[in-house]
Coordinates of C-alpha atoms in Angstrom, one line a residue:
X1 CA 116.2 106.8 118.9
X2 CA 114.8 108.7 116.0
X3 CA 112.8 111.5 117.2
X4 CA 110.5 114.1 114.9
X5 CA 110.9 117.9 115.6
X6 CA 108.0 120.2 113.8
X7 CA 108.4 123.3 113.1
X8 CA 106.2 125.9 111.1
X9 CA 107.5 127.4 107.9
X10 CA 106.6 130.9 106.0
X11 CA 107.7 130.1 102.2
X12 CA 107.8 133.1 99.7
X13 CA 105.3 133.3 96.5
X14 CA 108.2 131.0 95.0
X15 CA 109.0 128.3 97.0
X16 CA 105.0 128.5 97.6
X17 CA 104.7 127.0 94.3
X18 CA 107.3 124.9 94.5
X19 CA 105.7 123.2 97.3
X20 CA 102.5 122.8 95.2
X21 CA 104.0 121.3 92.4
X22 CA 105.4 118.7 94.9
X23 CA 102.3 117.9 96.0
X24 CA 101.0 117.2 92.8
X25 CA 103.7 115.0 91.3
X26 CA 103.7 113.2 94.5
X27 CA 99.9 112.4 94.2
X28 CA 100.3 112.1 90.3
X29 CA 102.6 109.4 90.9
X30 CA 101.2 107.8 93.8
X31 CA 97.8 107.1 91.7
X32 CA 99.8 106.0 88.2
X33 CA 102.0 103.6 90.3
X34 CA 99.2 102.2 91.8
X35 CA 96.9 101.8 88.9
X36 CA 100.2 100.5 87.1
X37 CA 100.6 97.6 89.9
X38 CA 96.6 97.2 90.0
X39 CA 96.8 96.5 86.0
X40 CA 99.9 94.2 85.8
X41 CA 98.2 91.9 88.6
X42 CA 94.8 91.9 86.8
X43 CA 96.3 90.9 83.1
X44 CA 99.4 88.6 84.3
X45 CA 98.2 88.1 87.9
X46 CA 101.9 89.2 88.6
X47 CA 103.4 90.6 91.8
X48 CA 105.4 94.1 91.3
X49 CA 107.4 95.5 93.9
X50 CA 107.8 99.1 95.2
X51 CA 111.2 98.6 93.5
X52 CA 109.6 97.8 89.7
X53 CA 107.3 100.7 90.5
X54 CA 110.7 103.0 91.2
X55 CA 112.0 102.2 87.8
X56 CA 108.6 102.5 85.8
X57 CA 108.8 106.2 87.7
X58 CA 112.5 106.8 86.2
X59 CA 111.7 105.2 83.0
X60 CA 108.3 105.8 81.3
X61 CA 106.8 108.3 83.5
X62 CA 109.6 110.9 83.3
X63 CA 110.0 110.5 79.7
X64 CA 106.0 110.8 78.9
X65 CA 106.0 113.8 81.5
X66 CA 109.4 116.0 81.9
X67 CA 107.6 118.4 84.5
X68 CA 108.6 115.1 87.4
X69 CA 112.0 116.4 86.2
X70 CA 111.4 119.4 88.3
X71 CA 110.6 118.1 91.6
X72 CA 113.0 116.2 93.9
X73 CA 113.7 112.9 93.0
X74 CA 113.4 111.6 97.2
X75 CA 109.6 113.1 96.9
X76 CA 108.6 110.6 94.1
X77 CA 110.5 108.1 95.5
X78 CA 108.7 108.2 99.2
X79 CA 105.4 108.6 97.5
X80 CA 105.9 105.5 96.0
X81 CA 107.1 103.6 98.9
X82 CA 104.3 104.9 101.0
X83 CA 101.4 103.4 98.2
X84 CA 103.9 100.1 98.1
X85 CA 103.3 100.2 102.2
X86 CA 99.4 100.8 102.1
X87 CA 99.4 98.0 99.3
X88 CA 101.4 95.6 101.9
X89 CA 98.9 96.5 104.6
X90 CA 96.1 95.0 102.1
X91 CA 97.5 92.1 102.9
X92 CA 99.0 91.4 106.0
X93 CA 97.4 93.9 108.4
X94 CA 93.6 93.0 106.7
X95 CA 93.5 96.8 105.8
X96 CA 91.1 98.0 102.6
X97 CA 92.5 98.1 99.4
X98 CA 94.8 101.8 98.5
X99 CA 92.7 104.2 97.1
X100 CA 93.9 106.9 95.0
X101 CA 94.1 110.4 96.0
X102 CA 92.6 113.5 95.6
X103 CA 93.5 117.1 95.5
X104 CA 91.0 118.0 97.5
X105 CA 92.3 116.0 100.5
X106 CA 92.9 118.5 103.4
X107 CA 96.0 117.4 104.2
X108 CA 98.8 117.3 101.8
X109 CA 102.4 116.4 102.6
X110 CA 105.6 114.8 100.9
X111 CA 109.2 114.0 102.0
X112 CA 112.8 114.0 101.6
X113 CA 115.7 112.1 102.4
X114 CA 118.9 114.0 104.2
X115 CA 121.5 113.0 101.8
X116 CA 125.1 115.6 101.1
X117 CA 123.8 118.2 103.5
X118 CA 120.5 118.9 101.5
X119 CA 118.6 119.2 104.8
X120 CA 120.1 121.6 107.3
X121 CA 118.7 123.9 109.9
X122 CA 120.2 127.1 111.1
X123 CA 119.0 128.7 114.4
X124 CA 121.0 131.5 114.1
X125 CA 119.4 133.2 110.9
X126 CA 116.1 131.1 111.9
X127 CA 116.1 129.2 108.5
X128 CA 116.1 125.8 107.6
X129 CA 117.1 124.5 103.9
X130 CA 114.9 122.0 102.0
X131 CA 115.6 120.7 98.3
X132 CA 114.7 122.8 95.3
X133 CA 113.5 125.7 98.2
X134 CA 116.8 126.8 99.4
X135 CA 116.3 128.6 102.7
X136 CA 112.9 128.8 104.2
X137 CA 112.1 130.9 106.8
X138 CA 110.8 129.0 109.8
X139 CA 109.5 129.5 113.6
X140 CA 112.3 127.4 115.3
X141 CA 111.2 127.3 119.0
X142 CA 113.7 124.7 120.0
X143 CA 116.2 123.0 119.4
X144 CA 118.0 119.6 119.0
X145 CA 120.8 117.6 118.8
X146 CA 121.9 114.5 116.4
X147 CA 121.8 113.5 112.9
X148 CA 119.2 114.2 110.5
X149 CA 117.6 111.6 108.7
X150 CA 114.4 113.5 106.6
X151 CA 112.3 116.0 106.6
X152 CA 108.5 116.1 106.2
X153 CA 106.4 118.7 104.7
X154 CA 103.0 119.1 105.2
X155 CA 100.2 122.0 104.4
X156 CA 97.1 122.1 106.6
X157 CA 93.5 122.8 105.2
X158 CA 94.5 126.5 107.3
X159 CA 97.0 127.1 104.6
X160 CA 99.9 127.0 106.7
X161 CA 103.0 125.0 106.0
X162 CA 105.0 123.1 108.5
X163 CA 108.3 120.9 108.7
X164 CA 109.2 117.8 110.1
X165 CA 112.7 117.1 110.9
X166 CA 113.6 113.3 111.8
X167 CA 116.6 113.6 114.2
X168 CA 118.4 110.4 115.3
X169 CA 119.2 111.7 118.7
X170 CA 119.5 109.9 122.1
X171 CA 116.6 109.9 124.6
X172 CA 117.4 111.6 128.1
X173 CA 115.2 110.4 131.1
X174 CA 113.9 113.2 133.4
X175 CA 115.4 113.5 136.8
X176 CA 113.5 110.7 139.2
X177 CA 112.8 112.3 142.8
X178 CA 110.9 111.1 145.8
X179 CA 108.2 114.1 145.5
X180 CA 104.5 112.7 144.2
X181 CA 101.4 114.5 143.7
X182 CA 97.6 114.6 143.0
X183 CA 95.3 115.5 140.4
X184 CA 91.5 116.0 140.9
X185 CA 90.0 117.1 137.7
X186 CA 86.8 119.4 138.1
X187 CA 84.3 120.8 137.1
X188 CA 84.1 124.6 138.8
X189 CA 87.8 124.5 139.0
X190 CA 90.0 122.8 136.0
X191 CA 91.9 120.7 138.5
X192 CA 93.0 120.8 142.4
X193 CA 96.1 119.1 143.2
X194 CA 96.8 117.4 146.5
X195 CA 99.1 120.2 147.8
X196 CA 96.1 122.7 147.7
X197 CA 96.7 124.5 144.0
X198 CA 93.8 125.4 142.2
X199 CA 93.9 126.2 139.0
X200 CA 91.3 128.1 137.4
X201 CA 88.7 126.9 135.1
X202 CA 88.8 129.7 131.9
X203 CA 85.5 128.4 130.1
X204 CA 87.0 130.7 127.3
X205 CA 85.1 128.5 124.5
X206 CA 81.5 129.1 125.6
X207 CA 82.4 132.8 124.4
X208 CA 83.0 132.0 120.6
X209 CA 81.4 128.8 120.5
X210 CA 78.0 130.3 118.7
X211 CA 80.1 132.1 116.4
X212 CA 81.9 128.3 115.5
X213 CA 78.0 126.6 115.6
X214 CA 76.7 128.9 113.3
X215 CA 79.6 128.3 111.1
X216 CA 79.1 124.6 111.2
X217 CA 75.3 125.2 110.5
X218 CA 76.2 127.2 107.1
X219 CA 78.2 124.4 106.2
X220 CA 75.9 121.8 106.0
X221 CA 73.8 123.8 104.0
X222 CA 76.8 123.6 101.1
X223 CA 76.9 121.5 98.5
X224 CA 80.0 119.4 98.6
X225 CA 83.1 120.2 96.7
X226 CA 81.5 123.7 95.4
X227 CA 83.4 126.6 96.0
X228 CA 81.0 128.3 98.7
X229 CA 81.3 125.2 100.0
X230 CA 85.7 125.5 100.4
X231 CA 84.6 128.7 101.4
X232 CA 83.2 128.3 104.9
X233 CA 85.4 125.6 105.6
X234 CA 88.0 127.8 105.3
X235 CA 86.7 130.1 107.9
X236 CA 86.1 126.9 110.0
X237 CA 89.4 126.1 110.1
X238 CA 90.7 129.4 110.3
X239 CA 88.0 130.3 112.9
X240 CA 88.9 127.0 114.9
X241 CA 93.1 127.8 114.8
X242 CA 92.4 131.2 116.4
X243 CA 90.9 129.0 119.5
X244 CA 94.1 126.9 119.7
X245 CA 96.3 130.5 119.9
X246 CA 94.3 132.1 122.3
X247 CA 93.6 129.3 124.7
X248 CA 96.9 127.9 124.6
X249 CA 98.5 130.9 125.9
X250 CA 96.4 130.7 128.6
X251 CA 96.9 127.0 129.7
X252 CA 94.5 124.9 128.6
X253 CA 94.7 123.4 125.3
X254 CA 92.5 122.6 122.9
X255 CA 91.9 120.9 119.8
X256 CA 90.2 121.4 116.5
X257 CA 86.5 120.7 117.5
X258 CA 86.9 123.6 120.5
X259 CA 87.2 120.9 123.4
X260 CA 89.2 120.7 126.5
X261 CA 92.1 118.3 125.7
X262 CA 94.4 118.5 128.1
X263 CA 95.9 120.3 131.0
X264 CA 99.2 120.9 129.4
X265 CA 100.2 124.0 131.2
X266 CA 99.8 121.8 134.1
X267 CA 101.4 118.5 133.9
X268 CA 104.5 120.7 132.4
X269 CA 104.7 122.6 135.8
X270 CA 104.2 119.0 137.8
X271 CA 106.8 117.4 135.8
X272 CA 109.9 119.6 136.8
X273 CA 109.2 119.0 140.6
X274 CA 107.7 115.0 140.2
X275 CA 107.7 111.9 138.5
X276 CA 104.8 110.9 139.6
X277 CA 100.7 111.8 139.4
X278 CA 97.4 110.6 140.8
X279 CA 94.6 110.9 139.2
X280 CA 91.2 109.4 140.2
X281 CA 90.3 106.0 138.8
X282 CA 87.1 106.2 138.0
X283 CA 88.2 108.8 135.7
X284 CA 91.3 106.9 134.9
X285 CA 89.4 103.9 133.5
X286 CA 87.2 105.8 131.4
X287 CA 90.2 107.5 129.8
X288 CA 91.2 104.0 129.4
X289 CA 87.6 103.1 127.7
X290 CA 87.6 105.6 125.4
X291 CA 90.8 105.1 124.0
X292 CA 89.6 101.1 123.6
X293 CA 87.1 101.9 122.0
X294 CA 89.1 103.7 119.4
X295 CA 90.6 100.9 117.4
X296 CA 93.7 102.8 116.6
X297 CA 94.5 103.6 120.0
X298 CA 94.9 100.1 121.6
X299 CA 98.5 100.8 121.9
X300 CA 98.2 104.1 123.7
X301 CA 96.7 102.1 126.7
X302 CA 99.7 99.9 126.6
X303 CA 101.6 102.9 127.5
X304 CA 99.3 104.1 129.9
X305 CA 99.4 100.6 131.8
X306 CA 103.2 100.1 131.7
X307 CA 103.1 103.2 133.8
X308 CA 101.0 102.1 136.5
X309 CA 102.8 101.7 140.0
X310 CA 100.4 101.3 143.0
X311 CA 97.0 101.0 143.7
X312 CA 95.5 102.5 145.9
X313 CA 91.4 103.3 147.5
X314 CA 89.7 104.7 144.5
X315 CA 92.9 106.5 142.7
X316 CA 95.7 104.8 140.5
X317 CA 99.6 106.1 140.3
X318 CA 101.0 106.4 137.6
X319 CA 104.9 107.4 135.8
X320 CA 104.4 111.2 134.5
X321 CA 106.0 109.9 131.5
X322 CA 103.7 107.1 130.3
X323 CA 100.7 109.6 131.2
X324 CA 101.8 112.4 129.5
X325 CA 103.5 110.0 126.1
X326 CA 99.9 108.6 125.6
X327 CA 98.1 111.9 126.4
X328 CA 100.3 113.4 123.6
X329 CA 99.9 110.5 121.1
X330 CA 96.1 111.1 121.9
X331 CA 96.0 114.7 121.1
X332 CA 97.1 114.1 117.4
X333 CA 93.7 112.4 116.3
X334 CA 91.6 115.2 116.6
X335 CA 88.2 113.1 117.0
X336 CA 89.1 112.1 119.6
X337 CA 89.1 115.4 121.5
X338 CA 85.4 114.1 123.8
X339 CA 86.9 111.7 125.8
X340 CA 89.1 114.5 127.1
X341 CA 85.8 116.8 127.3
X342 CA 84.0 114.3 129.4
X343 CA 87.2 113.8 132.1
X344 CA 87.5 117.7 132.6

């Protein structure tokens, strides 16, 4: 199974710009590819494949712009294949047509195929090497075992740079044993299992959540894209980051928009003596709701409901694993951080 392991990096002033100027090319040639299909189709109401778009890459756009020359060549290439696989999606999957991006996006990412040892990471020195940056200095806080396949990188509108290694490694089951247990999520405490734990309720966020409100409020006043504007979203982000440190060292985690996600601390503790939780069902089925009503997250409940076992008077069982594989698919989308608000 192929299996993604993120890590954050700390790049030096060079490989800083480096990573820029990937970023760029990949977005310059993501919007001339697509333009370059967009015309071809609208003058000879021709079809061109991501493979066509490759070569107009190699041929005319290198030629009319040597600085491509400097980036690697997998970056252009994956930026391609991902506008050739939003341009697919236009058709079969009744998605809107690609648009073209921007350098203001937020997020900003490109990747790289492991080919020749170009990709390798090192836990000993705590390094990992990355094409045309050499060895990068990186937080690696566990490790794995397989073959690599690529490697993502991404910058976040905090500024901070992060790694993605794909591993094609084999997928170990947790130990199945005959102990269960229960969850009641509250509201005085943050949630009582059925052997008599209680774990405490931190309400951290009501402490810096006027600082983050008045933050918001100065935002809104902002006129979009100005540079006050980039400003305060900075601090947002910034502001909002420092909430994911501090409460996540203290159990509970949180997401971007200061909510409570997700007992994490928790279900970690549960997992190494059970397979097994029980949560209550009303609660269970609004989870369930929520992520319904999210279009994308249809497939989450199938997880969910493969790892139903019993039912039982007004409380559901359910596999750890499914639970804790659709909470963590959940968590990425960080909009979607209420329904998790509401259940606490």
């Amino acid at each position: 199974m192929l299996k993604a392991y993120k890590y954050r990096i700390y790049p030096n002033s060079e490989q800083r710009i480096q990573i820029a100027k990937t970023f760029g090319c990949c977005r310059f040639v993501y919007n001339q590819t697509l333009a370059y299909r967009k015309e071809i189709y609208e003058k000879e109401k021709k079809s061109v494949s991501k493979t066509d778009c490759n070569n107009y890459c190699n041929r005319e756009l290198k030629k009319d712009y040597e600085w491509l020359k400097e980036i690697d060549k997998f970056a252009l290439t994956n930026a391609i294949y991902n506008m050739d696989a939003a341009y697919q999606k236009f058709f079969k999957e009744h998605a809107g047509y690609p648009k073209f991006k921007s350098k203001h996006d937020n997020h900003k990412s490109y990747t790289t195929n492991f080919t020749n040892g170009n990709i390798a990471v090192d836990f000993e020195t705590g390094k990992i090497k990355l094409p045309k940056l050499k060895a990068v200095k990186a937080r690696l806080h566990r490790e794995y075992s397989g073959q690599i396949k690529s490697a993502t990188v991404s910058q976040v509108s905090s500024e901070k740079y992060y790694v993605s290694i794909l591993v094609e490694t084999e997928h170990k089951e947790l130990a199945h044993t005959n102990h269960n247990i229960g969850i009641d999520l509250g509201i005085k405490d943050l949630c009582i299992t059925s052997d008599g734990k209680v774990y405490e309720n931190l309400k951290i966020i009501k402490k810096y959540e006027k600082q983050l409100v008045k933050l918001q409020r100065q935002l809104s006043h902002k006129g979009k894209r100005s540079k006050n504007y980039y400003k305060t979203k900075k601090k947002i982000v910034l502001w909002s980051s420092f909430f994911v440190t501090l409460v996540a060292k203290k159990i509970v985690l949180i997401n971007l928009c200061c909510r409570p996600c997700f007992i994490w601390g928790s279900i970690t503790i549960i997992t190494v003596w059970t397979n097994m939780i029980i949560i209550n069902v009303c609660k269970f089925f609004y989870l369930l709701i929520e992520c319904f009503l999210c279009c994308k997250l249809i497939q989450i409940c199938a997880f969910i409901l493969q790892g139903i076992e019993i039912t039982l008077h007004r409380c559901i069982v359910v596999r750890i694993s499914c639970f804790a594989h659709a909470l963590c698919h959940i968590y990425r989308f960080a909009e979607f951080g209420k329904c998790f608000g509401r259940i606490l």
